């Protein structure tokens, strides 16, 4: 695998997405793909009335009892989103008493069992194919309200610093979409507002449930439960905590100055080795108070 050096002047927003030694044309394609994910077009031909449609991801079980669903148009061959309005039910059975106790603290129940009226799905797995087997596509023009629901939820997530959009971008430009598979469901409940249920193949604990909550001026994701898939013990999942990292950082070289006004400015050279073949995007988590001025490859591009 190639060793890549990146020069970063910190800041902007977290996380940063960048292509690794990609030619200019590929970088332009990546920019277009990012914009298409951020402002998706919905496909009127992929709209359907649903009745008892089910989705399962390990211990996550979602039922779309009745209502309407519509999917986005593909980007780089991948359909990545859908919006639903109607009646649905989300269930998650914890794998052990500790996780059941955690859920009980937040929800008053030892297992998640909530009804929802709206849902926004973001995914890079076979969600479209699963649902397509259970519905008949409508010949109508689709529901513009569903595309607005999806766009509004994207904006709300980005406003609180959620990384769903960039995480989806990593999957889109991945050389192995099974290794980077993502299924994320934002579900609007009557008593807890929007909750977030996720299966993320890049995390040691693939399954997580929670919601974004505010404590004064700070809004953060409040995790209700998080655990490995496949009934794996937590100790096994974290035996090698870096096993699923997309890259390994070899070194940092930081050239920093601090002004009399306590402003910090830094140029950081990061040397890292990508671990996956064909990945065109890597995600870096930076402090939210930093602002990026530029990201450059070794040639200065």
PDB file of C-alpha atoms in Angstrom:
ATOM      1  CA  UNK A   1       0.000   0.000   0.000  1.00  0.00           C
ATOM      2  CA  UNK A   2       1.119   3.561  -0.649  1.00  0.00           C
ATOM      3  CA  UNK A   3       2.329   5.849   2.091  1.00  0.00           C
ATOM      4  CA  UNK A   4       0.647   9.235   1.791  1.00  0.00           C
ATOM      5  CA  UNK A   5       1.530  12.548   3.345  1.00  0.00           C
ATOM      6  CA  UNK A   6      -1.140  15.166   3.952  1.00  0.00           C
ATOM      7  CA  UNK A   7      -0.573  18.776   4.969  1.00  0.00           C
ATOM      8  CA  UNK A   8      -3.449  20.226   6.974  1.00  0.00           C
ATOM      9  CA  UNK A   9      -4.084  23.704   8.349  1.00  0.00           C
ATOM     10  CA  UNK A  10      -6.661  22.800  10.953  1.00  0.00           C
ATOM     11  CA  UNK A  11     -10.314  23.764  11.028  1.00  0.00           C
ATOM     12  CA  UNK A  12     -13.576  23.979   9.092  1.00  0.00           C
ATOM     13  CA  UNK A  13     -15.899  21.174  10.150  1.00  0.00           C
ATOM     14  CA  UNK A  14     -15.623  17.605  11.398  1.00  0.00           C
ATOM     15  CA  UNK A  15     -14.858  15.252   9.898  1.00  0.00           C
ATOM     16  CA  UNK A  16     -12.831  16.181   6.787  1.00  0.00           C
ATOM     17  CA  UNK A  17     -13.131  14.074   3.664  1.00  0.00           C
ATOM     18  CA  UNK A  18     -10.289  13.956   1.178  1.00  0.00           C
ATOM     19  CA  UNK A  19      -9.160  11.809  -1.711  1.00  0.00           C
ATOM     20  CA  UNK A  20      -5.831  10.000  -1.417  1.00  0.00           C
ATOM     21  CA  UNK A  21      -3.480  10.898  -4.295  1.00  0.00           C
ATOM     22  CA  UNK A  22      -6.472  11.106  -6.636  1.00  0.00           C
ATOM     23  CA  UNK A  23      -6.083  12.905  -9.979  1.00  0.00           C
ATOM     24  CA  UNK A  24      -7.864  16.192 -10.478  1.00  0.00           C
ATOM     25  CA  UNK A  25     -10.667  14.630 -12.531  1.00  0.00           C
ATOM     26  CA  UNK A  26     -11.362  12.107  -9.764  1.00  0.00           C
ATOM     27  CA  UNK A  27     -11.358  14.902  -7.192  1.00  0.00           C
ATOM     28  CA  UNK A  28     -13.924  16.776  -9.260  1.00  0.00           C
ATOM     29  CA  UNK A  29     -16.040  13.622  -9.472  1.00  0.00           C
ATOM     30  CA  UNK A  30     -15.798  13.277  -5.687  1.00  0.00           C
ATOM     31  CA  UNK A  31     -16.953  16.876  -5.242  1.00  0.00           C
ATOM     32  CA  UNK A  32     -19.932  16.263  -7.499  1.00  0.00           C
ATOM     33  CA  UNK A  33     -20.759  13.096  -5.574  1.00  0.00           C
ATOM     34  CA  UNK A  34     -20.573  14.943  -2.253  1.00  0.00           C
ATOM     35  CA  UNK A  35     -22.943  17.627  -3.518  1.00  0.00           C
ATOM     36  CA  UNK A  36     -25.361  14.968  -4.763  1.00  0.00           C
ATOM     37  CA  UNK A  37     -25.384  13.302  -1.352  1.00  0.00           C
ATOM     38  CA  UNK A  38     -25.903  16.619   0.427  1.00  0.00           C
ATOM     39  CA  UNK A  39     -28.686  17.743  -1.928  1.00  0.00           C
ATOM     40  CA  UNK A  40     -30.189  14.479  -3.181  1.00  0.00           C
ATOM     41  CA  UNK A  41     -32.698  14.135  -5.978  1.00  0.00           C
ATOM     42  CA  UNK A  42     -35.558  11.740  -5.338  1.00  0.00           C
ATOM     43  CA  UNK A  43     -36.669   9.151  -7.870  1.00  0.00           C
ATOM     44  CA  UNK A  44     -40.402   9.314  -8.668  1.00  0.00           C
ATOM     45  CA  UNK A  45     -40.202   5.797 -10.099  1.00  0.00           C
ATOM     46  CA  UNK A  46     -39.018   4.460  -6.732  1.00  0.00           C
ATOM     47  CA  UNK A  47     -42.098   5.383  -4.708  1.00  0.00           C
ATOM     48  CA  UNK A  48     -44.386   2.804  -3.118  1.00  0.00           C
ATOM     49  CA  UNK A  49     -47.216   2.267  -0.677  1.00  0.00           C
ATOM     50  CA  UNK A  50     -45.981  -0.095   2.025  1.00  0.00           C
ATOM     51  CA  UNK A  51     -47.753  -2.593   4.250  1.00  0.00           C
ATOM     52  CA  UNK A  52     -45.889  -4.620   6.875  1.00  0.00           C
ATOM     53  CA  UNK A  53     -42.502  -4.170   5.220  1.00  0.00           C
ATOM     54  CA  UNK A  54     -39.697  -5.426   7.466  1.00  0.00           C
ATOM     55  CA  UNK A  55     -35.997  -4.623   7.753  1.00  0.00           C
ATOM     56  CA  UNK A  56     -33.589  -6.493  10.028  1.00  0.00           C
ATOM     57  CA  UNK A  57     -29.982  -5.711  10.909  1.00  0.00           C
ATOM     58  CA  UNK A  58     -28.833  -8.198  13.520  1.00  0.00           C
ATOM     59  CA  UNK A  59     -30.851  -7.203  16.638  1.00  0.00           C
ATOM     60  CA  UNK A  60     -32.421  -4.188  14.910  1.00  0.00           C
ATOM     61  CA  UNK A  61     -35.925  -4.866  13.606  1.00  0.00           C
ATOM     62  CA  UNK A  62     -37.907  -2.162  11.810  1.00  0.00           C
ATOM     63  CA  UNK A  63     -41.453  -2.643  10.518  1.00  0.00           C
ATOM     64  CA  UNK A  64     -43.124  -0.202   8.149  1.00  0.00           C
ATOM     65  CA  UNK A  65     -46.715  -1.084   9.020  1.00  0.00           C
ATOM     66  CA  UNK A  66     -48.407   1.268   6.554  1.00  0.00           C
ATOM     67  CA  UNK A  67     -47.580   4.423   4.665  1.00  0.00           C
ATOM     68  CA  UNK A  68     -45.504   5.692   1.745  1.00  0.00           C
ATOM     69  CA  UNK A  69     -41.793   5.400   1.039  1.00  0.00           C
ATOM     70  CA  UNK A  70     -39.661   6.972  -1.675  1.00  0.00           C
ATOM     71  CA  UNK A  71     -35.970   6.520  -2.549  1.00  0.00           C
ATOM     72  CA  UNK A  72     -33.275   8.825  -3.816  1.00  0.00           C
ATOM     73  CA  UNK A  73     -31.807   8.643  -7.272  1.00  0.00           C
ATOM     74  CA  UNK A  74     -28.468   6.808  -7.366  1.00  0.00           C
ATOM     75  CA  UNK A  75     -25.073   8.484  -7.084  1.00  0.00           C
ATOM     76  CA  UNK A  76     -22.197   6.552  -8.651  1.00  0.00           C
ATOM     77  CA  UNK A  77     -24.580   3.625  -9.001  1.00  0.00           C
ATOM     78  CA  UNK A  78     -25.598   3.603  -5.322  1.00  0.00           C
ATOM     79  CA  UNK A  79     -29.104   4.394  -4.053  1.00  0.00           C
ATOM     80  CA  UNK A  80     -28.380   5.751  -0.592  1.00  0.00           C
ATOM     81  CA  UNK A  81     -31.497   7.240   0.984  1.00  0.00           C
ATOM     82  CA  UNK A  82     -35.232   6.984   1.518  1.00  0.00           C
ATOM     83  CA  UNK A  83     -37.958   8.838   3.370  1.00  0.00           C
ATOM     84  CA  UNK A  84     -41.082   7.301   4.900  1.00  0.00           C
ATOM     85  CA  UNK A  85     -44.292   8.681   6.355  1.00  0.00           C
ATOM     86  CA  UNK A  86     -46.988   6.536   7.969  1.00  0.00           C
ATOM     87  CA  UNK A  87     -46.938   4.052  10.845  1.00  0.00           C
ATOM     88  CA  UNK A  88     -43.864   2.103  11.834  1.00  0.00           C
ATOM     89  CA  UNK A  89     -42.279   0.256  14.725  1.00  0.00           C
ATOM     90  CA  UNK A  90     -38.632  -0.079  15.799  1.00  0.00           C
ATOM     91  CA  UNK A  91     -37.430  -2.877  18.077  1.00  0.00           C
ATOM     92  CA  UNK A  92     -33.967  -3.604  19.451  1.00  0.00           C
ATOM     93  CA  UNK A  93     -33.373  -6.457  21.892  1.00  0.00           C
ATOM     94  CA  UNK A  94     -30.211  -5.856  24.001  1.00  0.00           C
ATOM     95  CA  UNK A  95     -27.718  -8.743  24.130  1.00  0.00           C
ATOM     96  CA  UNK A  96     -27.085  -8.643  27.881  1.00  0.00           C
ATOM     97  CA  UNK A  97     -28.415  -7.250  31.198  1.00  0.00           C
ATOM     98  CA  UNK A  98     -25.978  -4.305  31.192  1.00  0.00           C
ATOM     99  CA  UNK A  99     -27.269  -2.951  27.877  1.00  0.00           C
ATOM    100  CA  UNK A 100     -30.844  -3.666  28.973  1.00  0.00           C
ATOM    101  CA  UNK A 101     -30.237  -1.575  32.093  1.00  0.00           C
ATOM    102  CA  UNK A 102     -28.849   1.266  29.974  1.00  0.00           C
ATOM    103  CA  UNK A 103     -31.926   1.249  27.745  1.00  0.00           C
ATOM    104  CA  UNK A 104     -34.166   1.194  30.786  1.00  0.00           C
ATOM    105  CA  UNK A 105     -32.477   4.323  32.139  1.00  0.00           C
ATOM    106  CA  UNK A 106     -33.279   6.256  28.977  1.00  0.00           C
ATOM    107  CA  UNK A 107     -36.566   4.756  27.822  1.00  0.00           C
ATOM    108  CA  UNK A 108     -38.109   3.089  30.888  1.00  0.00           C
ATOM    109  CA  UNK A 109     -37.946  -0.301  29.177  1.00  0.00           C
ATOM    110  CA  UNK A 110     -35.335  -3.034  29.055  1.00  0.00           C
ATOM    111  CA  UNK A 111     -35.720  -3.322  25.266  1.00  0.00           C
ATOM    112  CA  UNK A 112     -36.392  -0.736  22.595  1.00  0.00           C
ATOM    113  CA  UNK A 113     -39.927  -0.920  21.278  1.00  0.00           C
ATOM    114  CA  UNK A 114     -41.153   2.377  19.817  1.00  0.00           C
ATOM    115  CA  UNK A 115     -43.639   3.434  17.204  1.00  0.00           C
ATOM    116  CA  UNK A 116     -42.761   6.178  14.750  1.00  0.00           C
ATOM    117  CA  UNK A 117     -44.619   8.314  12.206  1.00  0.00           C
ATOM    118  CA  UNK A 118     -41.742   9.476   9.997  1.00  0.00           C
ATOM    119  CA  UNK A 119     -38.404   7.950   9.065  1.00  0.00           C
ATOM    120  CA  UNK A 120     -35.319   8.919   7.102  1.00  0.00           C
ATOM    121  CA  UNK A 121     -33.035   6.073   6.033  1.00  0.00           C
ATOM    122  CA  UNK A 122     -29.401   6.559   5.010  1.00  0.00           C
ATOM    123  CA  UNK A 123     -27.570   3.472   3.806  1.00  0.00           C
ATOM    124  CA  UNK A 124     -24.881   1.932   1.631  1.00  0.00           C
ATOM    125  CA  UNK A 125     -26.063  -1.655   1.930  1.00  0.00           C
ATOM    126  CA  UNK A 126     -28.879  -3.591   0.216  1.00  0.00           C
ATOM    127  CA  UNK A 127     -31.795  -1.719   1.826  1.00  0.00           C
ATOM    128  CA  UNK A 128     -33.323  -0.822  -1.548  1.00  0.00           C
ATOM    129  CA  UNK A 129     -33.207  -4.445  -2.741  1.00  0.00           C
ATOM    130  CA  UNK A 130     -34.773  -5.708   0.492  1.00  0.00           C
ATOM    131  CA  UNK A 131     -37.687  -3.296   0.335  1.00  0.00           C
ATOM    132  CA  UNK A 132     -38.135  -3.726  -3.423  1.00  0.00           C
ATOM    133  CA  UNK A 133     -38.935  -7.409  -2.832  1.00  0.00           C
ATOM    134  CA  UNK A 134     -41.786  -6.430  -0.502  1.00  0.00           C
ATOM    135  CA  UNK A 135     -43.507  -3.607  -2.424  1.00  0.00           C
ATOM    136  CA  UNK A 136     -44.941  -2.756  -5.809  1.00  0.00           C
ATOM    137  CA  UNK A 137     -43.673   0.520  -7.244  1.00  0.00           C
ATOM    138  CA  UNK A 138     -46.295   3.194  -7.829  1.00  0.00           C
ATOM    139  CA  UNK A 139     -46.924   4.772 -11.205  1.00  0.00           C
ATOM    140  CA  UNK A 140     -47.617   8.126  -9.524  1.00  0.00           C
ATOM    141  CA  UNK A 141     -45.149  11.015  -9.647  1.00  0.00           C
ATOM    142  CA  UNK A 142     -43.966  10.518  -6.079  1.00  0.00           C
ATOM    143  CA  UNK A 143     -44.426  12.685  -2.995  1.00  0.00           C
ATOM    144  CA  UNK A 144     -42.428  15.917  -2.869  1.00  0.00           C
ATOM    145  CA  UNK A 145     -43.109  16.100   0.879  1.00  0.00           C
ATOM    146  CA  UNK A 146     -40.904  13.038   1.372  1.00  0.00           C
ATOM    147  CA  UNK A 147     -37.951  14.648  -0.388  1.00  0.00           C
ATOM    148  CA  UNK A 148     -38.415  17.732   1.811  1.00  0.00           C
ATOM    149  CA  UNK A 149     -38.532  15.489   4.898  1.00  0.00           C
ATOM    150  CA  UNK A 150     -35.202  13.938   3.897  1.00  0.00           C
ATOM    151  CA  UNK A 151     -33.594  17.310   3.145  1.00  0.00           C
ATOM    152  CA  UNK A 152     -34.823  18.815   6.423  1.00  0.00           C
ATOM    153  CA  UNK A 153     -33.434  15.897   8.402  1.00  0.00           C
ATOM    154  CA  UNK A 154     -30.042  16.178   6.669  1.00  0.00           C
ATOM    155  CA  UNK A 155     -29.895  19.855   7.624  1.00  0.00           C
ATOM    156  CA  UNK A 156     -30.908  19.173  11.217  1.00  0.00           C
ATOM    157  CA  UNK A 157     -28.245  16.463  11.575  1.00  0.00           C
ATOM    158  CA  UNK A 158     -25.530  18.653  10.088  1.00  0.00           C
ATOM    159  CA  UNK A 159     -26.517  21.519  12.403  1.00  0.00           C
ATOM    160  CA  UNK A 160     -25.725  19.360  15.449  1.00  0.00           C
ATOM    161  CA  UNK A 161     -22.446  18.073  14.018  1.00  0.00           C
ATOM    162  CA  UNK A 162     -23.598  14.587  13.029  1.00  0.00           C
ATOM    163  CA  UNK A 163     -21.163  12.821  10.721  1.00  0.00           C
ATOM    164  CA  UNK A 164     -23.721  10.776   8.750  1.00  0.00           C
ATOM    165  CA  UNK A 165     -23.166  12.577   5.451  1.00  0.00           C
ATOM    166  CA  UNK A 166     -19.407  12.174   5.502  1.00  0.00           C
ATOM    167  CA  UNK A 167     -19.722   8.578   6.716  1.00  0.00           C
ATOM    168  CA  UNK A 168     -21.969   7.869   3.713  1.00  0.00           C
ATOM    169  CA  UNK A 169     -19.409   9.535   1.442  1.00  0.00           C
ATOM    170  CA  UNK A 170     -16.736   7.127   2.674  1.00  0.00           C
ATOM    171  CA  UNK A 171     -18.930   4.169   1.670  1.00  0.00           C
ATOM    172  CA  UNK A 172     -19.741   5.704  -1.699  1.00  0.00           C
ATOM    173  CA  UNK A 173     -16.047   5.998  -2.604  1.00  0.00           C
ATOM    174  CA  UNK A 174     -14.990   2.753  -0.929  1.00  0.00           C
ATOM    175  CA  UNK A 175     -13.329  -0.082  -2.770  1.00  0.00           C
ATOM    176  CA  UNK A 176     -15.255  -2.542  -0.580  1.00  0.00           C
ATOM    177  CA  UNK A 177     -18.789  -1.429   0.257  1.00  0.00           C
ATOM    178  CA  UNK A 178     -19.440  -4.543   2.313  1.00  0.00           C
ATOM    179  CA  UNK A 179     -16.552  -3.609   4.621  1.00  0.00           C
ATOM    180  CA  UNK A 180     -17.888  -0.042   4.891  1.00  0.00           C
ATOM    181  CA  UNK A 181     -21.618  -0.889   4.941  1.00  0.00           C
ATOM    182  CA  UNK A 182     -23.894   1.576   6.729  1.00  0.00           C
ATOM    183  CA  UNK A 183     -27.556   1.469   7.722  1.00  0.00           C
ATOM    184  CA  UNK A 184     -28.852   4.473   9.660  1.00  0.00           C
ATOM    185  CA  UNK A 185     -32.487   5.179  10.525  1.00  0.00           C
ATOM    186  CA  UNK A 186     -33.771   8.449  11.954  1.00  0.00           C
ATOM    187  CA  UNK A 187     -37.197   7.739  13.422  1.00  0.00           C
ATOM    188  CA  UNK A 188     -39.664  10.338  14.679  1.00  0.00           C
ATOM    189  CA  UNK A 189     -41.342   9.075  17.845  1.00  0.00           C
ATOM    190  CA  UNK A 190     -44.110  10.704  19.845  1.00  0.00           C
ATOM    191  CA  UNK A 191     -42.396  10.766  23.251  1.00  0.00           C
ATOM    192  CA  UNK A 192     -38.643  10.931  22.449  1.00  0.00           C
ATOM    193  CA  UNK A 193     -38.641  12.980  19.259  1.00  0.00           C
ATOM    194  CA  UNK A 194     -36.128  11.870  16.638  1.00  0.00           C
ATOM    195  CA  UNK A 195     -34.134   8.793  17.631  1.00  0.00           C
ATOM    196  CA  UNK A 196     -31.224   7.304  15.698  1.00  0.00           C
ATOM    197  CA  UNK A 197     -30.712   3.574  15.120  1.00  0.00           C
ATOM    198  CA  UNK A 198     -27.563   2.476  13.310  1.00  0.00           C
ATOM    199  CA  UNK A 199     -25.676  -0.539  12.016  1.00  0.00           C
ATOM    200  CA  UNK A 200     -22.168   0.522  11.005  1.00  0.00           C
ATOM    201  CA  UNK A 201     -19.786  -2.173   9.784  1.00  0.00           C
ATOM    202  CA  UNK A 202     -16.745   0.048  10.409  1.00  0.00           C
ATOM    203  CA  UNK A 203     -17.313   0.194  14.183  1.00  0.00           C
ATOM    204  CA  UNK A 204     -16.244  -2.538  16.642  1.00  0.00           C
ATOM    205  CA  UNK A 205     -19.713  -2.116  18.183  1.00  0.00           C
ATOM    206  CA  UNK A 206     -21.753  -2.104  15.008  1.00  0.00           C
ATOM    207  CA  UNK A 207     -25.148  -1.442  16.625  1.00  0.00           C
ATOM    208  CA  UNK A 208     -26.043   1.786  18.390  1.00  0.00           C
ATOM    209  CA  UNK A 209     -29.236   3.527  19.468  1.00  0.00           C
ATOM    210  CA  UNK A 210     -29.703   7.027  20.842  1.00  0.00           C
ATOM    211  CA  UNK A 211     -30.592  10.584  19.954  1.00  0.00           C
ATOM    212  CA  UNK A 212     -29.071  14.047  19.755  1.00  0.00           C
ATOM    213  CA  UNK A 213     -29.797  15.924  22.968  1.00  0.00           C
ATOM    214  CA  UNK A 214     -28.958  19.413  24.246  1.00  0.00           C
ATOM    215  CA  UNK A 215     -27.413  20.336  27.566  1.00  0.00           C
ATOM    216  CA  UNK A 216     -27.492  24.105  27.642  1.00  0.00           C
ATOM    217  CA  UNK A 217     -25.496  25.392  24.655  1.00  0.00           C
ATOM    218  CA  UNK A 218     -24.031  21.945  23.881  1.00  0.00           C
ATOM    219  CA  UNK A 219     -25.744  19.353  21.664  1.00  0.00           C
ATOM    220  CA  UNK A 220     -24.272  15.859  21.529  1.00  0.00           C
ATOM    221  CA  UNK A 221     -25.316  12.346  20.659  1.00  0.00           C
ATOM    222  CA  UNK A 222     -26.763  10.623  23.719  1.00  0.00           C
ATOM    223  CA  UNK A 223     -26.071   6.895  23.350  1.00  0.00           C
ATOM    224  CA  UNK A 224     -28.767   4.682  24.841  1.00  0.00           C
ATOM    225  CA  UNK A 225     -27.140   1.386  23.918  1.00  0.00           C
ATOM    226  CA  UNK A 226     -24.188   0.233  21.830  1.00  0.00           C
ATOM    227  CA  UNK A 227     -22.958  -3.328  21.319  1.00  0.00           C
ATOM    228  CA  UNK A 228     -21.254  -5.689  18.832  1.00  0.00           C
ATOM    229  CA  UNK A 229     -23.262  -7.610  16.280  1.00  0.00           C
ATOM    230  CA  UNK A 230     -23.428 -11.392  16.052  1.00  0.00           C
ATOM    231  CA  UNK A 231     -23.628 -11.845  19.848  1.00  0.00           C
ATOM    232  CA  UNK A 232     -19.891 -11.170  20.072  1.00  0.00           C
ATOM    233  CA  UNK A 233     -18.621 -10.225  23.545  1.00  0.00           C
ATOM    234  CA  UNK A 234     -17.377  -6.658  23.921  1.00  0.00           C
ATOM    235  CA  UNK A 235     -13.928  -7.948  24.901  1.00  0.00           C
ATOM    236  CA  UNK A 236     -13.686  -9.788  21.606  1.00  0.00           C
ATOM    237  CA  UNK A 237     -14.850  -6.763  19.605  1.00  0.00           C
ATOM    238  CA  UNK A 238     -12.159  -4.565  21.157  1.00  0.00           C
ATOM    239  CA  UNK A 239      -9.366  -7.143  21.291  1.00  0.00           C
ATOM    240  CA  UNK A 240      -7.805  -5.191  18.432  1.00  0.00           C
ATOM    241  CA  UNK A 241      -9.471  -1.740  18.664  1.00  0.00           C
ATOM    242  CA  UNK A 242      -7.774  -0.579  15.440  1.00  0.00           C
ATOM    243  CA  UNK A 243      -8.760  -3.613  13.382  1.00  0.00           C
ATOM    244  CA  UNK A 244     -11.408  -1.744  11.393  1.00  0.00           C
ATOM    245  CA  UNK A 245      -9.581   1.536  10.961  1.00  0.00           C
ATOM    246  CA  UNK A 246      -9.380   2.685   7.351  1.00  0.00           C
ATOM    247  CA  UNK A 247      -5.795   3.870   7.789  1.00  0.00           C
ATOM    248  CA  UNK A 248      -2.931   3.925  10.254  1.00  0.00           C
ATOM    249  CA  UNK A 249      -1.252   7.205  11.160  1.00  0.00           C
ATOM    250  CA  UNK A 250       2.520   6.833  11.223  1.00  0.00           C
ATOM    251  CA  UNK A 251       3.500  10.301  12.402  1.00  0.00           C
ATOM    252  CA  UNK A 252       2.526  13.938  12.936  1.00  0.00           C
ATOM    253  CA  UNK A 253       4.711  16.990  12.426  1.00  0.00           C
ATOM    254  CA  UNK A 254       3.042  20.129  13.794  1.00  0.00           C
ATOM    255  CA  UNK A 255       4.316  23.666  13.209  1.00  0.00           C
ATOM    256  CA  UNK A 256       2.183  25.894  15.444  1.00  0.00           C
ATOM    257  CA  UNK A 257       2.145  29.528  16.534  1.00  0.00           C
ATOM    258  CA  UNK A 258       0.007  31.260  19.145  1.00  0.00           C
ATOM    259  CA  UNK A 259      -0.812  34.976  18.906  1.00  0.00           C
ATOM    260  CA  UNK A 260      -1.129  37.421  21.788  1.00  0.00           C
ATOM    261  CA  UNK A 261      -4.877  37.070  21.353  1.00  0.00           C
ATOM    262  CA  UNK A 262      -4.606  33.339  22.160  1.00  0.00           C
ATOM    263  CA  UNK A 263      -5.346  32.302  18.573  1.00  0.00           C
ATOM    264  CA  UNK A 264      -3.545  29.161  17.460  1.00  0.00           C
ATOM    265  CA  UNK A 265      -2.460  28.608  13.874  1.00  0.00           C
ATOM    266  CA  UNK A 266      -0.838  25.361  12.778  1.00  0.00           C
ATOM    267  CA  UNK A 267       0.412  23.516   9.724  1.00  0.00           C
ATOM    268  CA  UNK A 268       0.361  19.772  10.344  1.00  0.00           C
ATOM    269  CA  UNK A 269       2.050  17.136   8.205  1.00  0.00           C
ATOM    270  CA  UNK A 270       0.384  13.761   8.664  1.00  0.00           C
ATOM    271  CA  UNK A 271       1.975  10.569   7.385  1.00  0.00           C
ATOM    272  CA  UNK A 272      -0.465   7.690   7.117  1.00  0.00           C
ATOM    273  CA  UNK A 273      -0.966   4.375   5.354  1.00  0.00           C
ATOM    274  CA  UNK A 274      -4.401   3.440   3.921  1.00  0.00           C
ATOM    275  CA  UNK A 275      -5.412  -0.113   4.767  1.00  0.00           C
ATOM    276  CA  UNK A 276      -8.130  -0.749   2.188  1.00  0.00           C
ATOM    277  CA  UNK A 277      -7.631  -1.268  -1.529  1.00  0.00           C
ATOM    278  CA  UNK A 278      -9.511   1.160  -3.753  1.00  0.00           C
ATOM    279  CA  UNK A 279     -10.713   3.554  -1.041  1.00  0.00           C
ATOM    280  CA  UNK A 280     -10.910   7.105  -2.402  1.00  0.00           C
ATOM    281  CA  UNK A 281     -12.020   8.900   0.767  1.00  0.00           C
ATOM    282  CA  UNK A 282     -10.722   8.914   4.323  1.00  0.00           C
ATOM    283  CA  UNK A 283     -12.413  10.503   7.331  1.00  0.00           C
ATOM    284  CA  UNK A 284     -10.543  12.585   9.906  1.00  0.00           C
ATOM    285  CA  UNK A 285     -12.177  13.750  13.125  1.00  0.00           C
ATOM    286  CA  UNK A 286     -10.975  17.217  14.135  1.00  0.00           C
ATOM    287  CA  UNK A 287     -11.915  19.388  17.072  1.00  0.00           C
ATOM    288  CA  UNK A 288     -15.018  21.402  16.215  1.00  0.00           C
ATOM    289  CA  UNK A 289     -13.312  24.654  17.272  1.00  0.00           C
ATOM    290  CA  UNK A 290     -10.686  24.332  14.536  1.00  0.00           C
ATOM    291  CA  UNK A 291     -11.043  25.852  11.068  1.00  0.00           C
ATOM    292  CA  UNK A 292      -9.419  24.321   7.994  1.00  0.00           C
ATOM    293  CA  UNK A 293      -7.885  26.610   5.399  1.00  0.00           C
ATOM    294  CA  UNK A 294      -6.535  23.920   3.077  1.00  0.00           C
ATOM    295  CA  UNK A 295      -5.679  20.261   2.633  1.00  0.00           C
ATOM    296  CA  UNK A 296      -2.782  19.431   0.300  1.00  0.00           C
ATOM    297  CA  UNK A 297      -1.088  16.351  -1.079  1.00  0.00           C
ATOM    298  CA  UNK A 298       2.739  16.005  -1.234  1.00  0.00           C
ATOM    299  CA  UNK A 299       2.898  17.870  -4.551  1.00  0.00           C
ATOM    300  CA  UNK A 300       1.018  20.837  -3.085  1.00  0.00           C
ATOM    301  CA  UNK A 301      -2.177  20.188  -5.039  1.00  0.00           C
TER     302      UNK A 301
END
